[in-house]
Amino acid sequence: MHNNSNFGISLTQLLNILNISGKKLATALNVDPSLISKWKTGKRKINANSNYLGLISNYLADNIINEYQSQEIINLFTSFNISLDDNHCCNMSEYINKILLTSLHTSSSINNINNTLKNIDRVTYSSIINTNNNQKSNDFIKNHNANNSTLDPIHIISGKYGYSSNFEIILGHKNIINTALDLLKSLKKKPSNINDSILITFFTELDSFSNYEETYYEWNNTLLEVQKKGWNITKFISLMKNKDRNIKIISEFLMNFNLQRYDLNYLNNHDSLIHFKEFIIIPTVGVLICFCNENVNKIDFAFLIRDEMVLTILQKTLSNYYNSSSPIINNKYTKIDLDLLSELTLSEESKGNRFALNPELNLFTLPLNSSNYTFLNNEKLSDKELSKMILFHERRVEAFKTQLKNFKFYAISSKQSIIDFIENNGNNINPQVSFDILIHLENMINLLENNDNYQIALLNDTSEKDLSHVSYMIKDYDAVFVQSDNQNNTSSKDNSHNNLCISITEPTIVNGFCNHFWDLWNTISPINKDKKSVVSWLKSQVKVLKNP
């Protein structure tokens, strides 16, 4: 974290209000433009007694050209809650000078905190910064030893107890994670007049929100509950080769994408626009800005800020990330149509290994004869459209048979799904896809017995793996298709959620799905991956079908 970041933000704001470039300010001060740039980014400190502060203040005040600019500067001044003598009336140069001085003091205080934290035991020590709302430039720091004090920083910032100030610090990795959970859980149903999304980042390899094992399930369940309250979540990630990190990203995505309120984006260029490590912006609640000290592999202190100015600054800064990021989803389909089948068929026909997670029998389930896979339940299809769909499926089946000779075809299926299908007399829960379960099981048995490249693993209980609602198919390392299998959800009147299918081609993300698949494969009991055992179990199900 740079020493002078708050001063830099304030200077940048003032220049933006007055539409003055850094180069123009440098000319007025007779300095190199690089110095202005370093002030703005916090790479160079400026002394509180420096003559430059007065020169900057006077120059900016002299270049105010309308009342709007004056009011914007006064609003910025007011946001610092700077105390003034009631009998004193500032001119614009004094307003600007006090803004810069106050932000400079705040930057210095933060730097002192950072240095102090290097010597703190993060397990036994916790702290909160309480900033007096009327004197924000004088940071009041209170440290509490967890062994000697019952004061819990998480309770102080929770919605139940109310916020003690607009600016606090949370120390300790676990405390920060719990703070984020508290903030998210405090959200009420989204007001209709708020369109902003919850913004969450995962830029580092640090042990943070998405990959903290102890609260992993609580974190994802909290995200789901927030979305059910009407809030959208936008997440920015940086792409890395870290296998475990990528598996956590994929797992979180799979748990959340079905509600269609979770928007995952990756940065094309990860620059240093923002100097902190991770952050969460929650509209109406606050901003959590997370840092780490040297030689620590997890976030260990954070600023909790409830301030409209900071929120606005961060949201504006994030526009740079929107411009330099891309969604991981290439295409999204809310029904099985010709466009989806065309893209899926072309992918199947490309040469390479095929890995599929199929907790339910669905669009990705192969092998099937074309006569066993129909779209007759969709009354809106014309004869021409139906013919094309059947043709696409026949091409997929042919590609499967041809490539099975030279490439690996591995699939993970659910025992319970097959049992439920049989108990329902072969009536598939999915209204979009019709199966002859007997022929399907016999095909699986035949392929397992006669093809070394064909392998099936059976999951005992998909609910334990959070996989009961989602399937995916990976074709080599080129593309992945993900489909919602939430056909049992009769509570929703919107069937589009039940038929959601997406395609992804970003290489690191596709590789992350491959890692996710093999990570799951390796957790399955050896007996449920042994060909003879799997064939024996499938034959037992065939007997049940033939002799009900």
C-alpha angles and dihedrals in degrees: 000000000000119000099233104038097126092051089048092052092050093047091049091050093051092049091049092050091053095038091235121149124224089242092055091050090049090054091051091050093041092235135124113275089234089068091058089048091052091049090052094049094041095243092122125044124222119208118239088231094050118129087223091077092061092043092050092047094050094045094049092045090051090054098055104119105176145022092255091064091047091052092048090054091048089050089052090048091050092051089065090059090225113181116235133184106258089228093052121090117194124217116218094264090056092048090054093044092052091048091054094043093049094048089046092055091047090052091051092050092051090050091052090050090052092052092047093050092060089074098043123108100234094203100053101026130074132173145184130200112214113193116199106238091221095048107033093160091067106068113206111210123197121182121196125190109224091217095053103033134057092206109119117197091207091060091049093058098038122110090243095062099031129234116294092205145346093260126044138155125225118204127197128047097249092047091055093050091049091047090056090049091049091051093050093045091051091064116112126205108306112264114237092235094061117083099167118115127225105259120212129173135204103182102141139054089240123128096259141140101311098043105034102123098203094060099024097118094038089052094052094043089051091052089052092050091049091053091049087058089061100263122136121218123213114191127190119200135176117226117242138164093241103127099201092046092051092049089055091049091051093045092052091047093050091050094051112030095080093074090056092225097098114090115189119194133177126211116245089200122021104205132164099263089129121036100203123087108234136353145183122207113196115184114234091009113059150264125281112199113189130203139173134211126233119289092015120119096202140049108272108172134030142180117233108202130182100186130125093213093055091045091052092047093051094046090051091047090050090060084076089059092049088054094049099041137079131206114249090225115086098184134003125204125188094190140025103266141148094273092055094045091047092054092043092049094050089051092049090050093054110097118254147083119308125214122182136183107204113170086162131033103259149129093316096049114118148209103047134140113242089243089061095052114062141158095206091123089069102084093184093070119102120222089255093053092047091051091052092049092051089048091053090051093049089052090052092051091049092049089050094052093045098047095043088079094064108017137059119254111191125173136181114210135177122247091204092052091056092045091050090049091053093046088053088057092251095305105143116223089220108084091198096062130049122199137185094218095195094056090043094054092045089052091052092050092048093050094047092051096046107032126064091194094058117085134166129192120197122219115212096204123008092188090070089059096042088242103117093103106041142058133184140186123205121198107203107296095311107084145356129205120202125195133186113239094187094124092135092066101106094158092078118077090197106088091184089084090056094054099041114142128171138183127217128189105167102126099223092048092046089050088050089057089051089053090047091052095050092043088056092042091055092053093057116100114261091236089060091053098044108108096220092049093047092048091048091052093047091050089053089056091049089055090053090053094048094043107034 
